[in-house]
Short mmCIF file of C-alpha atoms in Angstrom, two decimals:
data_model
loop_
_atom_site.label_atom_id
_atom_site.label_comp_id
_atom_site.label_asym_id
_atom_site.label_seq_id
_atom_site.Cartn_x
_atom_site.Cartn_y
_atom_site.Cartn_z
CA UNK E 13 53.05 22.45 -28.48
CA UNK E 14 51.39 22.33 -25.10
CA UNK E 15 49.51 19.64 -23.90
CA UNK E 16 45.61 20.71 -23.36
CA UNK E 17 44.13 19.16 -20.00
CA UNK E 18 41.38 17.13 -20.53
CA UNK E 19 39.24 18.35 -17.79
CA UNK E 20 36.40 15.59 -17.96
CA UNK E 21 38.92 13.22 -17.41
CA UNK E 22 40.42 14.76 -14.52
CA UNK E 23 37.37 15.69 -12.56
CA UNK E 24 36.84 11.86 -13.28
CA UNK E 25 39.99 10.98 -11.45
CA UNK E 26 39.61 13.10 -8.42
CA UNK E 27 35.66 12.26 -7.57
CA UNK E 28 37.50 8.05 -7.87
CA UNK E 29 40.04 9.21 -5.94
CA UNK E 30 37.95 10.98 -2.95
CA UNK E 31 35.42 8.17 -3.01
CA UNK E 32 38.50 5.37 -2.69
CA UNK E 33 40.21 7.31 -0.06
CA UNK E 34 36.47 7.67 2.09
CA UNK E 35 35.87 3.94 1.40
CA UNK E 36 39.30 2.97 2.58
CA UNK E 37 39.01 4.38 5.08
CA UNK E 38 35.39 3.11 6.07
CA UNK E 39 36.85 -0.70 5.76
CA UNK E 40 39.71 -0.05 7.72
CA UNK E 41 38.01 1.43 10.71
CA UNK E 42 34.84 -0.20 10.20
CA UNK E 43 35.17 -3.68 8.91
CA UNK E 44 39.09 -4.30 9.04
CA UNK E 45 40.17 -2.96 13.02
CA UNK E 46 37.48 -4.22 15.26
CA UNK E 47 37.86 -7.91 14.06
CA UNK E 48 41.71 -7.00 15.03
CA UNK E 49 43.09 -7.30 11.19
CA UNK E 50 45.73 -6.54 9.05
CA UNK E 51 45.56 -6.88 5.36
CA UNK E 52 49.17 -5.42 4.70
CA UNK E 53 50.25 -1.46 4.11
CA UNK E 54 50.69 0.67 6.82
CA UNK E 55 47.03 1.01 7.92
CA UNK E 56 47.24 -3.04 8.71
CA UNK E 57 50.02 -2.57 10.75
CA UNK E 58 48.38 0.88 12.33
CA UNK E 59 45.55 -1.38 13.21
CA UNK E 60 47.70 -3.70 15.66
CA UNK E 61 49.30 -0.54 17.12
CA UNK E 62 46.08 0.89 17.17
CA UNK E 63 44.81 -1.84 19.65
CA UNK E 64 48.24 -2.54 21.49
CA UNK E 65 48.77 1.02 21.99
CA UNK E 66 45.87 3.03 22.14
CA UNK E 67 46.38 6.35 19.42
CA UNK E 68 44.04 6.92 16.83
CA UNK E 69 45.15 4.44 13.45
CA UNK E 70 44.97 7.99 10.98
CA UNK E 71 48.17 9.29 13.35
CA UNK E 72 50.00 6.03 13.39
CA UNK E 73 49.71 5.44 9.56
CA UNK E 74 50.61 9.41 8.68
CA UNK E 75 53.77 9.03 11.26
CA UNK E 76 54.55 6.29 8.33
CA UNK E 77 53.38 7.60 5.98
CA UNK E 78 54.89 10.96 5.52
CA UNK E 79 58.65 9.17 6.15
CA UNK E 80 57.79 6.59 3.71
CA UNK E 81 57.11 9.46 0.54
CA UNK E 82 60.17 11.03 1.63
CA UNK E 83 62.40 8.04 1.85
CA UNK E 84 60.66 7.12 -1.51
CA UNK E 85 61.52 9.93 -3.54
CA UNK E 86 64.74 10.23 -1.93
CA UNK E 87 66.17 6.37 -3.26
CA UNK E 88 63.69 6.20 -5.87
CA UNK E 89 63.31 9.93 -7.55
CA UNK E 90 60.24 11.72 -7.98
CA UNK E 91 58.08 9.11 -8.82
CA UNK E 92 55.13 9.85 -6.53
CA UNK E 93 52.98 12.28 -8.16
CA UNK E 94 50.53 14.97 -6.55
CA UNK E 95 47.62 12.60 -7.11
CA UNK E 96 49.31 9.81 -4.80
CA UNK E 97 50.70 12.34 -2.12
CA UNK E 98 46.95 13.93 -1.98
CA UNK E 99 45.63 10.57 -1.63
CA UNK E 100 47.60 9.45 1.22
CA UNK E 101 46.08 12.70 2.89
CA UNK E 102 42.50 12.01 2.14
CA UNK E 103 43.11 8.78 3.67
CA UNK E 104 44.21 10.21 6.64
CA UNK E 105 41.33 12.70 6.59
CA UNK E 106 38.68 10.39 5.94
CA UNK E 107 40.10 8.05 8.52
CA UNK E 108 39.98 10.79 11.56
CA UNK E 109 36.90 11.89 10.76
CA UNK E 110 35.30 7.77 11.10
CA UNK E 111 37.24 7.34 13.78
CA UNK E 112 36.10 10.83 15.57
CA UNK E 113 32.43 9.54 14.98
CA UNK E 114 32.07 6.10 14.77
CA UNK E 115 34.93 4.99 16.87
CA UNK E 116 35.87 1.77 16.32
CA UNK E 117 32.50 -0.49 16.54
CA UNK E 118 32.06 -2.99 14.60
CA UNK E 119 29.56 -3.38 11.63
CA UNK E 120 28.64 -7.02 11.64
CA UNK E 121 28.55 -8.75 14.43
CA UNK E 122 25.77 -11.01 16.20
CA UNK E 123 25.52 -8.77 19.04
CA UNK E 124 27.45 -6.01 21.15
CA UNK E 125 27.18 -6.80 25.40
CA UNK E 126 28.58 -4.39 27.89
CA UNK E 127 28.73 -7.53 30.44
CA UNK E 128 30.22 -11.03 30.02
CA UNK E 129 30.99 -12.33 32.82
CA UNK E 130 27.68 -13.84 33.44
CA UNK E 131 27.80 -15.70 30.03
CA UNK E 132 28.95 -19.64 29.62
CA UNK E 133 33.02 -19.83 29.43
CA UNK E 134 32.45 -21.17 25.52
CA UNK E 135 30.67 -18.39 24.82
CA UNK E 136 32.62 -15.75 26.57
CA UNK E 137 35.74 -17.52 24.87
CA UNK E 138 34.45 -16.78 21.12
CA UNK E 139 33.63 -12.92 22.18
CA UNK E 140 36.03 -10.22 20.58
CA UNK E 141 36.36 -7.06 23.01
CA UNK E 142 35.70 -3.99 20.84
CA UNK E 143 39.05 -1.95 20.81
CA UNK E 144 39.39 0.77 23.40
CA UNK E 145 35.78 -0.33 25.10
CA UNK E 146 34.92 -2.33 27.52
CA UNK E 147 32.08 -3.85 25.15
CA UNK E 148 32.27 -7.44 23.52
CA UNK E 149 30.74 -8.92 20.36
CA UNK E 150 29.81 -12.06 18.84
CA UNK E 151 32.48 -11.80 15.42
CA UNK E 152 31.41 -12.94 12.25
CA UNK E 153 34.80 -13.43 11.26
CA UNK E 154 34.02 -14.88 7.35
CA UNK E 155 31.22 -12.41 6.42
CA UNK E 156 33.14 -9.36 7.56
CA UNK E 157 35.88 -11.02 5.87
CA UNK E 158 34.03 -10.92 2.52
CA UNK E 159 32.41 -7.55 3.19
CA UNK E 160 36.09 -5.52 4.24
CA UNK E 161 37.94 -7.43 1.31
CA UNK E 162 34.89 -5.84 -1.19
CA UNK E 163 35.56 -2.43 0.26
CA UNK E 164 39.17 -2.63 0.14
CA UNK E 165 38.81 -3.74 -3.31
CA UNK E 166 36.82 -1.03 -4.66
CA UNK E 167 38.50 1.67 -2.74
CA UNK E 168 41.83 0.81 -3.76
CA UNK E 169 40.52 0.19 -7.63
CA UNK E 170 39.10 3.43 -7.50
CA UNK E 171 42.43 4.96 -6.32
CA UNK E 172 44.58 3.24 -9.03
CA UNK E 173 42.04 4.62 -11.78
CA UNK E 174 42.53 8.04 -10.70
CA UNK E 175 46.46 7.86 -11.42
CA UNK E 176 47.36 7.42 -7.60
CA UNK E 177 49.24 4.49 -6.08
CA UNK E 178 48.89 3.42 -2.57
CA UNK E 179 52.16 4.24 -1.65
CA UNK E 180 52.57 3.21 2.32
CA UNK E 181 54.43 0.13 2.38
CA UNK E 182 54.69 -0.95 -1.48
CA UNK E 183 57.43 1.88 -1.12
CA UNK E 184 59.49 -0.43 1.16
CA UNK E 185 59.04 -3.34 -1.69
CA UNK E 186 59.85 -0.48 -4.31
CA UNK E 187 62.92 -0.09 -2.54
CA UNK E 188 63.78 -3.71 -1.95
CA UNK E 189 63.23 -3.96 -6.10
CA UNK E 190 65.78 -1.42 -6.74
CA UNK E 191 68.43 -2.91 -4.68
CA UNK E 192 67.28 -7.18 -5.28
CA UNK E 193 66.40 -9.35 -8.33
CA UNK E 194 63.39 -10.55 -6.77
CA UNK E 195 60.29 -9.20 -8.70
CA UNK E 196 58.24 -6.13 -7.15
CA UNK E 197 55.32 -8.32 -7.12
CA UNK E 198 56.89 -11.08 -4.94
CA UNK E 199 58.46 -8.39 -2.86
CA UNK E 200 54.59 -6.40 -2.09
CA UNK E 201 53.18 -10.19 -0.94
CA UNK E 202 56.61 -10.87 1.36
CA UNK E 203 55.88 -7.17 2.57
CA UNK E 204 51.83 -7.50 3.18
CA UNK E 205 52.43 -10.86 4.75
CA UNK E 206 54.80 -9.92 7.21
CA UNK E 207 52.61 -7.50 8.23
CA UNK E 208 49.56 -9.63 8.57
CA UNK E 209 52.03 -12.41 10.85
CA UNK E 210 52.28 -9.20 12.90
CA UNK E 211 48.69 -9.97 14.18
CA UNK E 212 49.90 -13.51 15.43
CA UNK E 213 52.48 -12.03 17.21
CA UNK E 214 50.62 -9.17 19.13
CA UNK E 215 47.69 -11.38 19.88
CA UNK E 216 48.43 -14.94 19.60
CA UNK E 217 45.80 -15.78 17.54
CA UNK E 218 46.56 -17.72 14.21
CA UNK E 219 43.14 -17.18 12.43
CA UNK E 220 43.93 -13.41 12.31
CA UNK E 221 46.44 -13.62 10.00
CA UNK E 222 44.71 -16.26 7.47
CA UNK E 223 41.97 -13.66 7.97
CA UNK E 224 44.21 -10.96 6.55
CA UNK E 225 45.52 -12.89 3.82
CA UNK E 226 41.95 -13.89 2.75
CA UNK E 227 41.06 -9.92 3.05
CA UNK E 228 44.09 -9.48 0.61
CA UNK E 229 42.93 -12.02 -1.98
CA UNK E 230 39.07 -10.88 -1.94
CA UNK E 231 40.95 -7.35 -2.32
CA UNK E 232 43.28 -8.04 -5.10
CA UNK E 233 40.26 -9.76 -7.58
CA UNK E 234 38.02 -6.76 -6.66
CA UNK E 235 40.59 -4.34 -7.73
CA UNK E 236 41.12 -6.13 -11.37
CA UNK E 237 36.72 -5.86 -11.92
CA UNK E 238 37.36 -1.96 -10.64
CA UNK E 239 40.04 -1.22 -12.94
CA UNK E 240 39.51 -3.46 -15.40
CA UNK E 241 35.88 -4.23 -16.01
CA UNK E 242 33.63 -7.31 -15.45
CA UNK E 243 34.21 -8.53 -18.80
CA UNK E 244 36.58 -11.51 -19.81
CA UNK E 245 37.97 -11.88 -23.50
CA UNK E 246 39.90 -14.53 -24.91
CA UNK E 247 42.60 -14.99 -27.58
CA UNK E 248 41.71 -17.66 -29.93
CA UNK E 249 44.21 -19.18 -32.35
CA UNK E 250 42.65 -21.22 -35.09
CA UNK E 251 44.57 -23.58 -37.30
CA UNK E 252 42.24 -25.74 -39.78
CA UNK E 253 42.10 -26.58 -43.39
CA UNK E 254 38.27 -25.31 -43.75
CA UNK E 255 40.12 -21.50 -43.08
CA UNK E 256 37.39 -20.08 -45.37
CA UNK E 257 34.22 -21.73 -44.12
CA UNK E 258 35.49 -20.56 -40.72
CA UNK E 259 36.08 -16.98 -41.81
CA UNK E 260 32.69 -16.59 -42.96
CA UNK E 261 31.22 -17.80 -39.48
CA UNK E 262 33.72 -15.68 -37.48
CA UNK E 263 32.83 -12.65 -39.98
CA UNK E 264 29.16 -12.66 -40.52
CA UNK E 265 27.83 -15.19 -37.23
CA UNK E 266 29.46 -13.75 -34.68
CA UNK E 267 30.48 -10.35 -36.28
CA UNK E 268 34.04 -10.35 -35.10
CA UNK E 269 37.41 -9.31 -37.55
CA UNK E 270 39.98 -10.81 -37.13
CA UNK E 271 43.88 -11.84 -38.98
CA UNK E 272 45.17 -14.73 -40.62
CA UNK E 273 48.87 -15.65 -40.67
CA UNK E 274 50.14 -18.06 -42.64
CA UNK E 275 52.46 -20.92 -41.00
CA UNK E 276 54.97 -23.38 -41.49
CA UNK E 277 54.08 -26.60 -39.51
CA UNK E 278 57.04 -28.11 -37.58
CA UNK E 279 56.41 -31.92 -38.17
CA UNK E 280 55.61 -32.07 -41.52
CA UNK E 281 57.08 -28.79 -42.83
CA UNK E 282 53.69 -28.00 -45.01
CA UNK E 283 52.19 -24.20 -44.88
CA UNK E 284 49.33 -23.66 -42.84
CA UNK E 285 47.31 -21.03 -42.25
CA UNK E 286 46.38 -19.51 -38.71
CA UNK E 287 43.52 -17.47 -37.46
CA UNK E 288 43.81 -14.67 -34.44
CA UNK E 289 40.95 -13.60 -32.84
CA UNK E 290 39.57 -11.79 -29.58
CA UNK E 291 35.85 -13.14 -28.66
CA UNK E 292 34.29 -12.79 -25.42
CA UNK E 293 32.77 -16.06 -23.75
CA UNK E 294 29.22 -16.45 -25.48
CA UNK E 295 31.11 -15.84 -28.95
CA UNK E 296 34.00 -18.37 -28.12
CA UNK E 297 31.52 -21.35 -27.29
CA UNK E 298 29.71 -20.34 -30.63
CA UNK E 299 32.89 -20.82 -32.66
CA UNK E 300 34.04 -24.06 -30.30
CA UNK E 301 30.75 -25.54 -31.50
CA UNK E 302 30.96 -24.61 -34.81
CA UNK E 303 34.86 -25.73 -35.54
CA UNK E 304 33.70 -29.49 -34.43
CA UNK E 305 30.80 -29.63 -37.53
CA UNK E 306 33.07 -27.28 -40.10
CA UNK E 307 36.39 -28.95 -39.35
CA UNK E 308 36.40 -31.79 -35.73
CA UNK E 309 40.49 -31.82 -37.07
CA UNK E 310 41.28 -27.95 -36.34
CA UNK E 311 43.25 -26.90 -33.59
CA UNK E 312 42.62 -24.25 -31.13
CA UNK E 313 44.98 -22.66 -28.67
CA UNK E 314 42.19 -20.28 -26.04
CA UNK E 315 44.28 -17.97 -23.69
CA UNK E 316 43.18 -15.25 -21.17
CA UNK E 317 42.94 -11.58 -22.53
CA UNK E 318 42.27 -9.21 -18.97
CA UNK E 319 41.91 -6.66 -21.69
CA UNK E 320 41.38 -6.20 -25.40
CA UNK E 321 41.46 -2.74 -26.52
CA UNK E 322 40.18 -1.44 -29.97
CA UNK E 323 36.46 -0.91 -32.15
CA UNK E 324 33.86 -3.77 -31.06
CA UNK E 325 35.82 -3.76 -27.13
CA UNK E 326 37.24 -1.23 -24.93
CA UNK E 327 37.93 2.22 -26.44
CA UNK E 328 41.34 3.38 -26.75
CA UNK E 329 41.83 6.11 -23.88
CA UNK E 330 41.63 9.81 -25.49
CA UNK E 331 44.99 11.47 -25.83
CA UNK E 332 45.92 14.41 -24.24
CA UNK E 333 47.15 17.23 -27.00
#
C-alpha cells in the first residue's frame, strides 16, 4: 500500500524550515560576526575567516559545506535527506542576501564612530572595529550574547522540526562516531569547541571564545522549548500503604490516570504496591502536599519527563498511511 503524504504536515515543515534558515542566518551576520564570534559549525568558523580574510561568510561556509554532504554520504550512506541538503542552501541564500544589504553592522551596540583617534586610550581600547569598515562600536558583549544565542536557538529548533539536521560540521563528529567509541554527543561539543578556541587564536582575545560557548548553551536550551515545548512533566513513583486514599486524589483531584504495580520490597521481603504517574508541576506539588496528610510515611521517587506523550499531554504525531 502506498504511503499518502500528509500535506498539512509538510507545508508545516518547509514554512519552519525557511523561517530557521532566514533567522540563522540573521544571527550569524547580524548578532554573531560583528562581535567577532563563533558558536561552532561551519558558519562560526566562516565568521573568523570572514574577518581574517575578507570573502563574504555564505561562500566560505558553502565551500564547506557542499564537501562536507559529500564526504558525509560517502562514509556514512545516504543519510542526509532533501530537507537537510535544501536547508544548507537556504542558509546560504538567506545569508548572501543579509550580507548584500546589511553588511556586517552590528545590531546592539552603544554607538557606531567613524573616528577614534580623538577618544581616551580606555575607551578606544574597549571599541570593536566593525568587520571590513573602518567604523568602531561600543560592544555589548552579554546582551548580544543573550539576543544571538535566542536566535540561534529558535532557528536551529525550527530546522530540526522540519526533519532537517544542520549538517556542516556535526558531519565531521558523525564521522568521528563511526570510526571511535566516544559518544556523538561528546564528539559535536569537542567539534564546536575547537572551533570557538579558533577565535583565541586569530584574535588573541580570550573572552571571544567563552562568548561562543555561552552563545552555544543559550542555543542548545532554546532549541529543547522550540522542539519540545515550554512545558515540564514529571514521573512520579508512589509507594504508600494508604494506595487507595491516594488513588482517589490522583483520580478525581487532580484528574490524572495513572498504573499501579505491585512490588516486592528488598529489606523486608513484604509486597508493596507502587503508583506511576506523569503530572506537570502545579499537579505534582498538589499530590506532594497531599501524600504528607494521607500517608507522611510514603515514598516518592520525582524524575524529569522532557516529554510525555498520550490523551491529557502531547498528542501522538498522525501517521502517515
Amino acid at each position: 500500500m502506498e504511503k499518502q503524504i500528509n500535506w498539512k504536515r509538510e507545508f508545516n515543515a518547509y514554512i519552519y524550515l525557511i523561517l530557521g534558515s532566514a533567522l540563522f542566518a540573521i544571527g550569524d551576520v547580524m548578532f554573531v560576526n560583528p562581535y567577532l564570534l563563533a558558536p561552532g559549525g561551519t558558519y562560526g568558523l566562516s565568521n573568523v575567516f570572514n574577518t581574517l580574510w575578507p570573502w563574504r561568510i555564505s561562500y566560505y561556509a558553502l565551500c564547506m559545506d557542499i564537501p562536507l554532504l559529500i564526504i558525509g554520504t560517502w562514509v556514512l550512506g545516504p543519510k542526509f535527506g532533501f530537507k537537510t541538503i535544501l536547508s544548507t542552501f537556504m542558509i546560504f541564500g538567506f545569508t548572501w542576501v543579509i550580507e548584500t544589504i546589511w553588511g556586517y553592522n552590528p545590531v546592539i551596540h552603544e554607538g557606531i564612530f567613524a573616528d577614534v583617534s580623538g577618544m581616551d586610550e580606555t575607551l578606544r581600547n574597549i571599541m570593536v572595529q566593525i568587520p571590513h569598515s573602518e567604523s568602531y562600536y561600543m560592544p555589548d558583549y552579554f546582551l548580544n550574547t543573550l539576543v544571538a544565542g535566542g536566535i540561534y536557538g529558535v532557528a536551529i529548533g525550527l530546522i530540526f522540526k522540519s526533519g532537517a539536521t544542520s549538517g556542516g560540521s556535526d558531519i565531521i563528529s558523525m564521522i568521528l562516531h563511526k570510526y571511535t567509541k566516544i559518544s556523538l554527543g561528546t564528539l559535536v561539543m569537542i567539534v564546536d569547541s575547537c572551533i570557538t578556541l579558533t577565535t583565541l587564536i586569530a584574535f588573541g582575545q580570550l573572552r571571544l571564545p567563552i562568548y561562543s560557548i555561552l552563545v552555544i548553551v543559550i542555543e542548545g536550551k532554546i532549541i529543547d522549548i522550540v522542539v519540545e515545548g515550554v512545558a515540564a512533566y514529571k514521573t512520579a513513583f508512589v509507594i504508600t500503604e494508604k494506595v487507595d486514599a491516594v488513588r482517589d486524589f490522583i483520580v478525581n483531584d487532580i484528574k490524572r490516570g495513572g498504573t499501579c504495580f505491585v512490588g516486592t520490597g528488598l529489606y523486608k521481603g513484604q509486597e508493596r504496591r507502587m503508583i506511576y504517574i506523569n503530572l506537570n508541576r502545579s499537579d505534582l506539588i498538589k499530590l506532594k502536599n497531599t501524600l504528607a496528610d494521607i500517608d507522611p510515611n510514603a515514598f516518592v521517587n520525582v524524575m524529569e519527563s522532557t516529554e510525555v506523550m498520550g490523551k491529557g499531554f502531547i498528542p501522538l504525531p498522525t501517521s502517515e498511511k
